[in-house]
Amino acid sequence: MTRQFPNPRDRAVETSAGHCYERAATVTSVVCRMLVRLVGTDEVDLPLPTDLRYDIADPYAVCMTFYLGPHATTQWVLGRDLLMSGQQRLTGLGDVRAWPSRRLGVSKVCISIGPLDEAVVLEARALALDAFLRRTLDLVPLGTEHRHLDMDDIADRLLSAPGEPHP
């Protein structure tokens, strides 16, 4: 899937660490394209173009889309609070963890995805991630996420049969 930026309805928000875009008319989402690094124990250090997307319709989540090749992407949805906490300290349980790091004099945030013995570790520049997260806080401040949930829609989805469209 190829995504073009910026969309004519988007407004660029330049930061020193990444390119973020937000809807100009009614701001409901923030998208930030940045380069993260896939790092491994065998001196693997692979740059991956990545889109971070935050939408007020899912106020607790950040969707990360990794571009693995011209026609290959993979997507993970992480908690915004995990990414925010991971800037300061080791955080997370189970298959997703985040922690601050420093490499070659540059502050990073490491994100480990998967079981401990098979985890993929990604490094994002702390400055770029922080700029993105600050834009999300402009849309939905911490502690107000529940005000943006459509509880009727959530109930409809939970109560409908699998594969059955909900109203």
PDB file of C-alpha atoms in Angstrom:
ATOM      1  CA  MET A   1       0.000   0.000   0.000  1.00  0.00           C
ATOM      2  CA  THR A   2       1.412   3.369  -0.958  1.00  0.00           C
ATOM      3  CA  ARG A   3       0.347   6.370   1.052  1.00  0.00           C
ATOM      4  CA  GLN A   4       1.012   9.853  -0.243  1.00  0.00           C
ATOM      5  CA  PHE A   5       1.677  12.759   2.062  1.00  0.00           C
ATOM      6  CA  PRO A   6       0.445  15.305   2.475  1.00  0.00           C
ATOM      7  CA  ASN A   7      -3.207  14.811   1.668  1.00  0.00           C
ATOM      8  CA  PRO A   8      -4.706  18.041   0.257  1.00  0.00           C
ATOM      9  CA  ARG A   9      -6.863  18.306   3.406  1.00  0.00           C
ATOM     10  CA  ASP A  10      -3.841  17.949   5.675  1.00  0.00           C
ATOM     11  CA  ARG A  11      -1.712  20.655   7.190  1.00  0.00           C
ATOM     12  CA  ALA A  12       1.978  19.942   7.704  1.00  0.00           C
ATOM     13  CA  VAL A  13       3.393  20.399  11.159  1.00  0.00           C
ATOM     14  CA  GLU A  14       7.143  20.459  10.815  1.00  0.00           C
ATOM     15  CA  THR A  15       9.188  19.332  13.757  1.00  0.00           C
ATOM     16  CA  SER A  16      12.927  19.009  14.014  1.00  0.00           C
ATOM     17  CA  ALA A  17      12.567  15.256  14.260  1.00  0.00           C
ATOM     18  CA  GLY A  18       9.777  14.183  11.926  1.00  0.00           C
ATOM     19  CA  HIS A  19       6.964  15.218   9.642  1.00  0.00           C
ATOM     20  CA  CYS A  20       3.527  15.263  11.226  1.00  0.00           C
ATOM     21  CA  TYR A  21       0.255  15.966   9.490  1.00  0.00           C
ATOM     22  CA  GLU A  22      -3.113  16.821  10.907  1.00  0.00           C
ATOM     23  CA  ARG A  23      -6.537  17.436   9.401  1.00  0.00           C
ATOM     24  CA  ALA A  24      -6.999  21.141   8.772  1.00  0.00           C
ATOM     25  CA  ALA A  25     -10.815  21.474   9.015  1.00  0.00           C
ATOM     26  CA  THR A  26     -11.602  19.486  12.132  1.00  0.00           C
ATOM     27  CA  VAL A  27      -8.528  17.989  13.695  1.00  0.00           C
ATOM     28  CA  THR A  28      -9.370  14.404  14.627  1.00  0.00           C
ATOM     29  CA  SER A  29      -6.080  12.674  13.925  1.00  0.00           C
ATOM     30  CA  VAL A  30      -2.330  13.095  13.830  1.00  0.00           C
ATOM     31  CA  VAL A  31      -0.047  11.146  11.525  1.00  0.00           C
ATOM     32  CA  CYS A  32       3.707  11.284  11.815  1.00  0.00           C
ATOM     33  CA  ARG A  33       6.160   9.644   9.437  1.00  0.00           C
ATOM     34  CA  MET A  34       9.502   8.795  10.959  1.00  0.00           C
ATOM     35  CA  LEU A  35      12.361   6.411  10.490  1.00  0.00           C
ATOM     36  CA  VAL A  36      12.704   3.742  13.168  1.00  0.00           C
ATOM     37  CA  ARG A  37      15.488   1.217  13.326  1.00  0.00           C
ATOM     38  CA  LEU A  38      15.060  -2.532  13.637  1.00  0.00           C
ATOM     39  CA  VAL A  39      17.954  -3.621  15.833  1.00  0.00           C
ATOM     40  CA  GLY A  40      19.094  -7.122  16.647  1.00  0.00           C
ATOM     41  CA  THR A  41      21.756  -9.069  18.443  1.00  0.00           C
ATOM     42  CA  ASP A  42      23.635  -9.976  15.251  1.00  0.00           C
ATOM     43  CA  GLU A  43      24.449  -6.337  14.496  1.00  0.00           C
ATOM     44  CA  VAL A  44      21.236  -6.017  12.503  1.00  0.00           C
ATOM     45  CA  ASP A  45      20.423  -2.348  12.074  1.00  0.00           C
ATOM     46  CA  LEU A  46      17.710  -1.857   9.486  1.00  0.00           C
ATOM     47  CA  PRO A  47      15.939   1.486   8.932  1.00  0.00           C
ATOM     48  CA  LEU A  48      12.154   1.199   8.562  1.00  0.00           C
ATOM     49  CA  PRO A  49       9.936   4.056   7.377  1.00  0.00           C
ATOM     50  CA  THR A  50       7.075   4.116   9.867  1.00  0.00           C
ATOM     51  CA  ASP A  51       3.793   5.985  10.193  1.00  0.00           C
ATOM     52  CA  LEU A  52       2.439   6.676  13.654  1.00  0.00           C
ATOM     53  CA  ARG A  53      -1.268   7.458  13.633  1.00  0.00           C
ATOM     54  CA  TYR A  54      -3.452   8.682  16.458  1.00  0.00           C
ATOM     55  CA  ASP A  55      -7.187   9.178  16.060  1.00  0.00           C
ATOM     56  CA  ILE A  56      -9.615  10.504  18.642  1.00  0.00           C
ATOM     57  CA  ALA A  57     -12.044   7.700  17.720  1.00  0.00           C
ATOM     58  CA  ASP A  58      -9.605   5.294  19.444  1.00  0.00           C
ATOM     59  CA  PRO A  59      -8.156   7.619  22.075  1.00  0.00           C
ATOM     60  CA  TYR A  60      -6.059   5.080  23.967  1.00  0.00           C
ATOM     61  CA  ALA A  61      -4.198   3.702  20.941  1.00  0.00           C
ATOM     62  CA  VAL A  62      -1.391   4.587  18.555  1.00  0.00           C
ATOM     63  CA  CYS A  63      -1.265   2.644  15.303  1.00  0.00           C
ATOM     64  CA  MET A  64       2.230   2.028  13.929  1.00  0.00           C
ATOM     65  CA  THR A  65       2.543   1.010  10.271  1.00  0.00           C
ATOM     66  CA  PHE A  66       5.974  -0.288   9.258  1.00  0.00           C
ATOM     67  CA  TYR A  67       6.921  -0.180   5.571  1.00  0.00           C
ATOM     68  CA  LEU A  68       8.944  -3.328   4.962  1.00  0.00           C
ATOM     69  CA  GLY A  69       9.211  -2.966   1.197  1.00  0.00           C
ATOM     70  CA  PRO A  70       7.447  -1.483  -1.816  1.00  0.00           C
ATOM     71  CA  HIS A  71       4.290  -3.561  -1.267  1.00  0.00           C
ATOM     72  CA  ALA A  72       4.735  -4.932   2.242  1.00  0.00           C
ATOM     73  CA  THR A  73       3.560  -3.357   5.465  1.00  0.00           C
ATOM     74  CA  THR A  74       2.813  -4.593   8.922  1.00  0.00           C
ATOM     75  CA  GLN A  75       0.815  -2.823  11.559  1.00  0.00           C
ATOM     76  CA  TRP A  76       0.835  -2.829  15.351  1.00  0.00           C
ATOM     77  CA  VAL A  77      -1.482  -0.990  17.702  1.00  0.00           C
ATOM     78  CA  LEU A  78       0.135   0.133  20.947  1.00  0.00           C
ATOM     79  CA  GLY A  79      -1.171   1.992  23.958  1.00  0.00           C
ATOM     80  CA  ARG A  80      -0.432   5.713  23.914  1.00  0.00           C
ATOM     81  CA  ASP A  81       0.294   5.513  27.648  1.00  0.00           C
ATOM     82  CA  LEU A  82       2.899   2.790  27.021  1.00  0.00           C
ATOM     83  CA  LEU A  83       4.750   5.000  24.541  1.00  0.00           C
ATOM     84  CA  MET A  84       4.548   7.974  26.886  1.00  0.00           C
ATOM     85  CA  SER A  85       5.818   6.021  29.899  1.00  0.00           C
ATOM     86  CA  GLY A  86       8.491   4.326  27.787  1.00  0.00           C
ATOM     87  CA  GLN A  87      10.159   7.690  27.290  1.00  0.00           C
ATOM     88  CA  GLN A  88      10.978   7.771  31.024  1.00  0.00           C
ATOM     89  CA  ARG A  89      11.309   4.162  32.227  1.00  0.00           C
ATOM     90  CA  LEU A  90      10.928   0.498  31.358  1.00  0.00           C
ATOM     91  CA  THR A  91       7.225  -0.156  30.986  1.00  0.00           C
ATOM     92  CA  GLY A  92       4.888  -2.770  29.563  1.00  0.00           C
ATOM     93  CA  LEU A  93       3.821  -6.320  30.253  1.00  0.00           C
ATOM     94  CA  GLY A  94       3.713  -9.398  28.098  1.00  0.00           C
ATOM     95  CA  ASP A  95       4.663  -9.017  24.461  1.00  0.00           C
ATOM     96  CA  VAL A  96       5.076  -5.238  24.300  1.00  0.00           C
ATOM     97  CA  ARG A  97       7.608  -3.226  26.293  1.00  0.00           C
ATOM     98  CA  ALA A  98       9.181   0.210  25.918  1.00  0.00           C
ATOM     99  CA  TRP A  99      12.141   1.921  27.595  1.00  0.00           C
ATOM    100  CA  PRO A 100      14.440   4.909  27.153  1.00  0.00           C
ATOM    101  CA  SER A 101      17.915   4.387  25.735  1.00  0.00           C
ATOM    102  CA  ARG A 102      20.847   6.343  24.441  1.00  0.00           C
ATOM    103  CA  ARG A 103      22.891   5.321  21.407  1.00  0.00           C
ATOM    104  CA  LEU A 104      25.732   7.284  19.872  1.00  0.00           C
ATOM    105  CA  GLY A 105      24.775  10.290  21.986  1.00  0.00           C
ATOM    106  CA  VAL A 106      21.162  10.361  20.757  1.00  0.00           C
ATOM    107  CA  SER A 107      18.171   9.718  23.022  1.00  0.00           C
ATOM    108  CA  LYS A 108      16.021   6.846  21.790  1.00  0.00           C
ATOM    109  CA  VAL A 109      12.939   4.953  22.859  1.00  0.00           C
ATOM    110  CA  CYS A 110      13.191   1.197  22.374  1.00  0.00           C
ATOM    111  CA  ILE A 111      10.055  -0.818  21.727  1.00  0.00           C
ATOM    112  CA  SER A 112      10.142  -4.592  22.050  1.00  0.00           C
ATOM    113  CA  ILE A 113       7.324  -6.457  20.308  1.00  0.00           C
ATOM    114  CA  GLY A 114       6.810 -10.198  20.703  1.00  0.00           C
ATOM    115  CA  PRO A 115       7.703 -12.920  23.208  1.00  0.00           C
ATOM    116  CA  LEU A 116      10.953 -12.227  25.066  1.00  0.00           C
ATOM    117  CA  ASP A 117      12.881 -15.007  23.310  1.00  0.00           C
ATOM    118  CA  GLU A 118      11.721 -13.905  19.822  1.00  0.00           C
ATOM    119  CA  ALA A 119      11.110 -10.189  20.295  1.00  0.00           C
ATOM    120  CA  VAL A 120      11.697  -7.609  17.612  1.00  0.00           C
ATOM    121  CA  VAL A 121      13.324  -4.465  19.006  1.00  0.00           C
ATOM    122  CA  LEU A 122      12.709  -1.118  17.356  1.00  0.00           C
ATOM    123  CA  GLU A 123      14.448   2.156  18.141  1.00  0.00           C
ATOM    124  CA  ALA A 124      12.712   5.490  17.607  1.00  0.00           C
ATOM    125  CA  ARG A 125      14.310   8.876  18.103  1.00  0.00           C
ATOM    126  CA  ALA A 126      12.976  10.181  21.403  1.00  0.00           C
ATOM    127  CA  LEU A 127      12.642  13.701  20.020  1.00  0.00           C
ATOM    128  CA  ALA A 128      10.436  12.552  17.115  1.00  0.00           C
ATOM    129  CA  LEU A 129       8.283  10.316  19.296  1.00  0.00           C
ATOM    130  CA  ASP A 130       7.873  13.061  21.891  1.00  0.00           C
ATOM    131  CA  ALA A 131       6.819  15.579  19.214  1.00  0.00           C
ATOM    132  CA  PHE A 132       4.183  13.120  17.949  1.00  0.00           C
ATOM    133  CA  LEU A 133       2.884  12.345  21.441  1.00  0.00           C
ATOM    134  CA  ARG A 134       2.631  16.046  22.291  1.00  0.00           C
ATOM    135  CA  ARG A 135       0.410  16.527  19.223  1.00  0.00           C
ATOM    136  CA  THR A 136      -1.832  13.681  20.439  1.00  0.00           C
ATOM    137  CA  LEU A 137      -2.114  15.358  23.842  1.00  0.00           C
ATOM    138  CA  ASP A 138      -3.229  18.539  22.096  1.00  0.00           C
ATOM    139  CA  LEU A 139      -6.160  16.537  20.682  1.00  0.00           C
ATOM    140  CA  VAL A 140      -6.979  14.426  23.732  1.00  0.00           C
ATOM    141  CA  PRO A 141      -5.375  15.371  27.061  1.00  0.00           C
ATOM    142  CA  LEU A 142      -4.511  12.554  29.467  1.00  0.00           C
ATOM    143  CA  GLY A 143      -7.485  11.541  31.565  1.00  0.00           C
ATOM    144  CA  THR A 144     -10.082  12.683  29.014  1.00  0.00           C
ATOM    145  CA  GLU A 145      -9.864   9.684  26.655  1.00  0.00           C
ATOM    146  CA  HIS A 146     -13.162   8.221  27.890  1.00  0.00           C
ATOM    147  CA  ARG A 147     -15.013  11.307  26.643  1.00  0.00           C
ATOM    148  CA  HIS A 148     -14.118  10.402  23.059  1.00  0.00           C
ATOM    149  CA  LEU A 149     -15.372   6.811  23.105  1.00  0.00           C
ATOM    150  CA  ASP A 150     -18.616   5.975  21.310  1.00  0.00           C
ATOM    151  CA  MET A 151     -19.993   3.517  23.870  1.00  0.00           C
ATOM    152  CA  ASP A 152     -23.099   2.736  21.780  1.00  0.00           C
ATOM    153  CA  ASP A 153     -20.900   1.673  18.857  1.00  0.00           C
ATOM    154  CA  ILE A 154     -18.695  -0.419  21.136  1.00  0.00           C
ATOM    155  CA  ALA A 155     -21.746  -2.162  22.628  1.00  0.00           C
ATOM    156  CA  ASP A 156     -23.156  -2.834  19.143  1.00  0.00           C
ATOM    157  CA  ARG A 157     -19.873  -4.403  18.045  1.00  0.00           C
ATOM    158  CA  LEU A 158     -19.622  -6.558  21.163  1.00  0.00           C
ATOM    159  CA  LEU A 159     -23.210  -7.764  20.931  1.00  0.00           C
ATOM    160  CA  SER A 160     -23.329  -8.476  17.187  1.00  0.00           C
ATOM    161  CA  ALA A 161     -22.508 -11.940  15.895  1.00  0.00           C
ATOM    162  CA  PRO A 162     -19.096 -12.428  14.257  1.00  0.00           C
ATOM    163  CA  GLY A 163     -19.221 -11.265  10.650  1.00  0.00           C
ATOM    164  CA  GLU A 164     -22.590  -9.612  11.161  1.00  0.00           C
ATOM    165  CA  PRO A 165     -22.593  -5.928  10.222  1.00  0.00           C
ATOM    166  CA  HIS A 166     -23.529  -3.586  13.002  1.00  0.00           C
ATOM    167  CA  PRO A 167     -25.840  -0.637  12.424  1.00  0.00           C
TER     168      PRO A 167
END
